[in-house]
Structures are given as C-alpha cells and as structure tokens.
C-alpha cells in the first residue's frame, strides 16, 4: 500500500518514475495546466504601457500647472473683491460675490472633469491593451498546453515557470510596440 501511495504521489507531482536499468525511456514532462500573469506588471513593462504612463504623466503635470494658475487667479480675484467690499453697496457686493462663487464652482467642475477624462483615458487604454493581448494569451495557452491563466497576485504559492508575464511582455512589444497605432 505504501509503494502504491508513493507512486501516486510521484505521478501527481509530475516527476518521472525510475525505469529499470535496461530500459532507457525518455522522460515525459507534463505541461503546466495553469499559468500565472501579473497584469499590472505586464501593462507597465511593455512599450505600450510605458507610452501611456509617459503621456498621462505629462497630461497630469499640465493639468496640475493649469489648476495652480487658475487657483492663483481665483485667489487674486477673491482678494480684490474682498478689498473693494468696504466701498461697495452691500447688494452689489453680494451679486458680485455670488457671480464669483458660480464662476469658481464652474471652473472647479471643469477641472474635475478634465482629471476624470485622464482617468478614463487610462482605463480605455488598459481595455484596448487587454483586447489586443488576449489572442497572445490564447496562443501561449495552446503552446504551453495550459487551460487557464490566473492573476499572479492571487496565487499563494506556485512554480516559477508558470508565470508568463515576461514572455507576454516580449510578445506584446514585438507585435504592438508602443500601441500608438491601434491593432
């Protein structure tokens, strides 16, 4: 019974069984049925991901500079209005203050929409990336004899050669470059 359990354990582990000395049979390697992939590392490690990151960094920096300039302008305008308050009719001051508040709220909303558009652009690019990469994953699954790809960050323990992130990074770079022209 112990021998049988040991043989089953060896078979399940994918280790070759020792053959009698007179027989020299080839060792059969079982394919990995499960591959792992780190999606974030894949996206960030490709030329496509690097291009998007650089674009978004530039756009975010530009938006921050614009926000700072607008904030400085609004502070100066508010200060000027406050300085004139003592010499203004209360009704006229209230009307100008309300108009300023409305304009400032509109500006804040417009700037918030610009920031949301940057986030949406990143999500759109990630989705386009996923759609472009999926056929490469299908090919790799077939080549490796695997049946599933799991997100590496959800794996508690696994063998190193099940992680295909770097392999896919190279395939994406070869096939799509920086993704500037949509596949």
GROMACS .gro file of C-alpha atoms in nm:
model
  183
    1UNK     CA    1   0.000   0.000   0.000
    2UNK     CA    2   0.286   0.240   0.083
    3UNK     CA    3   0.454   0.176  -0.252
    4UNK     CA    4   0.131   0.245  -0.438
    5UNK     CA    5   0.079   0.572  -0.246
    6UNK     CA    6   0.438   0.674  -0.324
    7UNK     CA    7   0.388   0.604  -0.696
    8UNK     CA    8   0.066   0.806  -0.700
    9UNK     CA    9   0.243   1.095  -0.526
   10UNK     CA   10   0.525   1.086  -0.784
   11UNK     CA   11   0.278   1.079  -1.072
   12UNK     CA   12   0.081   1.370  -0.930
   13UNK     CA   13   0.399   1.569  -0.879
   14UNK     CA   14   0.490   1.518  -1.246
   15UNK     CA   15   0.821   1.353  -1.157
   16UNK     CA   16   0.947   1.077  -1.384
   17UNK     CA   17   0.946   0.727  -1.244
   18UNK     CA   18   1.276   0.543  -1.229
   19UNK     CA   19   1.289   0.293  -1.512
   20UNK     CA   20   1.472  -0.037  -1.493
   21UNK     CA   21   1.838  -0.007  -1.593
   22UNK     CA   22   1.795  -0.193  -1.923
   23UNK     CA   23   1.518   0.042  -2.047
   24UNK     CA   24   1.613   0.399  -2.138
   25UNK     CA   25   1.274   0.557  -2.198
   26UNK     CA   26   1.250   0.933  -2.249
   27UNK     CA   27   1.123   1.143  -1.961
   28UNK     CA   28   0.781   1.288  -2.036
   29UNK     CA   29   0.720   1.635  -1.898
   30UNK     CA   30   0.362   1.719  -1.823
   31UNK     CA   31   0.252   2.064  -1.937
   32UNK     CA   32   0.164   2.325  -1.678
   33UNK     CA   33  -0.215   2.335  -1.687
   34UNK     CA   34  -0.213   2.668  -1.501
   35UNK     CA   35  -0.017   2.979  -1.598
   36UNK     CA   36   0.009   3.294  -1.392
   37UNK     CA   37   0.037   3.654  -1.502
   38UNK     CA   38   0.079   3.988  -1.326
   39UNK     CA   39  -0.149   4.218  -1.528
   40UNK     CA   40  -0.013   4.541  -1.384
   41UNK     CA   41   0.348   4.438  -1.440
   42UNK     CA   42   0.257   4.325  -1.792
   43UNK     CA   43   0.097   4.660  -1.881
   44UNK     CA   44   0.365   4.869  -1.715
   45UNK     CA   45   0.650   4.657  -1.852
   46UNK     CA   46   0.556   4.692  -2.217
   47UNK     CA   47   0.639   4.976  -2.454
   48UNK     CA   48   0.264   5.036  -2.480
   49UNK     CA   49   0.231   5.078  -2.104
   50UNK     CA   50   0.540   5.299  -2.089
   51UNK     CA   51   0.395   5.525  -2.361
   52UNK     CA   52   0.064   5.560  -2.181
   53UNK     CA   53   0.233   5.624  -1.847
   54UNK     CA   54   0.451   5.898  -2.005
   55UNK     CA   55   0.151   6.057  -2.179
   56UNK     CA   56  -0.058   6.057  -1.862
   57UNK     CA   57   0.231   6.191  -1.655
   58UNK     CA   58   0.272   6.483  -1.897
   59UNK     CA   59  -0.102   6.549  -1.914
   60UNK     CA   60  -0.136   6.528  -1.534
   61UNK     CA   61   0.153   6.768  -1.486
   62UNK     CA   62  -0.001   7.010  -1.737
   63UNK     CA   63  -0.338   6.986  -1.563
   64UNK     CA   64  -0.177   7.047  -1.222
   65UNK     CA   65   0.001   7.356  -1.355
   66UNK     CA   66  -0.327   7.479  -1.503
   67UNK     CA   67  -0.504   7.414  -1.173
   68UNK     CA   68  -0.235   7.607  -0.984
   69UNK     CA   69  -0.259   7.902  -1.225
   70UNK     CA   70  -0.640   7.905  -1.200
   71UNK     CA   71  -0.626   7.882  -0.819
   72UNK     CA   72  -0.384   8.175  -0.806
   73UNK     CA   73  -0.612   8.379  -1.036
   74UNK     CA   74  -0.919   8.297  -0.827
   75UNK     CA   75  -0.740   8.387  -0.503
   76UNK     CA   76  -0.632   8.720  -0.650
   77UNK     CA   77  -0.984   8.789  -0.779
   78UNK     CA   78  -1.139   8.697  -0.443
   79UNK     CA   79  -0.890   8.922  -0.261
   80UNK     CA   80  -0.967   9.212  -0.495
   81UNK     CA   81  -1.338   9.166  -0.438
   82UNK     CA   82  -1.287   9.149  -0.061
   83UNK     CA   83  -1.071   9.464  -0.070
   84UNK     CA   84  -1.344   9.652  -0.260
   85UNK     CA   85  -1.618   9.533  -0.023
   86UNK     CA   86  -1.586   9.827   0.217
   87UNK     CA   87  -1.653  10.077  -0.063
   88UNK     CA   88  -1.930   9.878  -0.233
   89UNK     CA   89  -2.304   9.879  -0.192
   90UNK     CA   90  -2.390   9.555   0.001
   91UNK     CA   91  -2.635   9.446  -0.271
   92UNK     CA   92  -2.377   9.495  -0.545
   93UNK     CA   93  -2.111   9.314  -0.341
   94UNK     CA   94  -2.345   9.020  -0.281
   95UNK     CA   95  -2.423   8.999  -0.656
   96UNK     CA   96  -2.052   9.006  -0.747
   97UNK     CA   97  -1.967   8.755  -0.474
   98UNK     CA   98  -2.241   8.518  -0.597
   99UNK     CA   99  -2.120   8.555  -0.956
  100UNK     CA  100  -1.764   8.482  -0.841
  101UNK     CA  101  -1.880   8.173  -0.649
  102UNK     CA  102  -2.073   8.046  -0.952
  103UNK     CA  103  -1.774   8.100  -1.181
  104UNK     CA  104  -1.535   7.933  -0.933
  105UNK     CA  105  -1.770   7.635  -0.899
  106UNK     CA  106  -1.793   7.605  -1.277
  107UNK     CA  107  -1.416   7.617  -1.308
  108UNK     CA  108  -1.372   7.353  -1.035
  109UNK     CA  109  -1.623   7.126  -1.210
  110UNK     CA  110  -1.448   7.173  -1.546
  111UNK     CA  111  -1.109   7.090  -1.393
  112UNK     CA  112  -1.253   6.788  -1.216
  113UNK     CA  113  -1.397   6.669  -1.549
  114UNK     CA  114  -1.051   6.703  -1.707
  115UNK     CA  115  -0.899   6.488  -1.430
  116UNK     CA  116  -1.174   6.230  -1.475
  117UNK     CA  117  -1.108   6.229  -1.850
  118UNK     CA  118  -0.743   6.143  -1.780
  119UNK     CA  119  -0.853   5.852  -1.562
  120UNK     CA  120  -1.097   5.738  -1.828
  121UNK     CA  121  -0.823   5.758  -2.091
  122UNK     CA  122  -0.607   5.525  -1.880
  123UNK     CA  123  -0.896   5.280  -1.841
  124UNK     CA  124  -0.970   5.294  -2.215
  125UNK     CA  125  -0.605   5.223  -2.295
  126UNK     CA  126  -0.595   4.935  -2.046
  127UNK     CA  127  -0.907   4.789  -2.207
  128UNK     CA  128  -0.760   4.824  -2.558
  129UNK     CA  129  -0.441   4.662  -2.428
  130UNK     CA  130  -0.636   4.372  -2.278
  131UNK     CA  131  -0.823   4.317  -2.603
  132UNK     CA  132  -0.501   4.325  -2.805
  133UNK     CA  133  -0.314   4.092  -2.567
  134UNK     CA  134  -0.588   3.831  -2.524
  135UNK     CA  135  -0.509   3.649  -2.851
  136UNK     CA  136  -0.142   3.632  -2.746
  137UNK     CA  137  -0.250   3.470  -2.420
  138UNK     CA  138  -0.467   3.223  -2.611
  139UNK     CA  139  -0.167   3.129  -2.827
  140UNK     CA  140   0.055   3.089  -2.522
  141UNK     CA  141  -0.205   2.872  -2.350
  142UNK     CA  142  -0.210   2.644  -2.652
  143UNK     CA  143   0.171   2.637  -2.684
  144UNK     CA  144   0.216   2.552  -2.319
  145UNK     CA  145  -0.070   2.301  -2.307
  146UNK     CA  146  -0.233   2.509  -2.034
  147UNK     CA  147  -0.601   2.556  -1.968
  148UNK     CA  148  -0.610   2.871  -1.756
  149UNK     CA  149  -0.419   3.191  -1.677
  150UNK     CA  150  -0.457   3.325  -1.323
  151UNK     CA  151  -0.359   3.664  -1.184
  152UNK     CA  152  -0.026   3.606  -1.011
  153UNK     CA  153  -0.114   3.834  -0.720
  154UNK     CA  154  -0.393   3.594  -0.621
  155UNK     CA  155  -0.162   3.291  -0.608
  156UNK     CA  156  -0.039   3.187  -0.267
  157UNK     CA  157   0.230   2.951  -0.393
  158UNK     CA  158   0.334   2.822  -0.733
  159UNK     CA  159   0.626   2.722  -0.951
  160UNK     CA  160   0.823   2.998  -1.118
  161UNK     CA  161   0.787   2.872  -1.476
  162UNK     CA  162   0.409   2.905  -1.452
  163UNK     CA  163   0.449   3.287  -1.455
  164UNK     CA  164   0.441   3.401  -1.818
  165UNK     CA  165   0.442   3.777  -1.755
  166UNK     CA  166   0.787   3.843  -1.903
  167UNK     CA  167   0.718   3.620  -2.201
  168UNK     CA  168   0.397   3.810  -2.278
  169UNK     CA  169   0.574   4.146  -2.228
  170UNK     CA  170   0.821   4.050  -2.502
  171UNK     CA  171   0.543   3.923  -2.731
  172UNK     CA  172   0.341   4.245  -2.686
  173UNK     CA  173   0.645   4.462  -2.757
  174UNK     CA  174   0.725   4.261  -3.070
  175UNK     CA  175   0.371   4.261  -3.201
  176UNK     CA  176   0.235   4.603  -3.093
  177UNK     CA  177   0.534   4.820  -2.999
  178UNK     CA  178   0.409   5.118  -2.802
  179UNK     CA  179   0.049   5.062  -2.916
  180UNK     CA  180   0.040   5.410  -3.071
  181UNK     CA  181  -0.127   5.269  -3.377
  182UNK     CA  182  -0.419   5.057  -3.269
  183UNK     CA  183  -0.400   4.691  -3.375
   0.00000   0.00000   0.00000
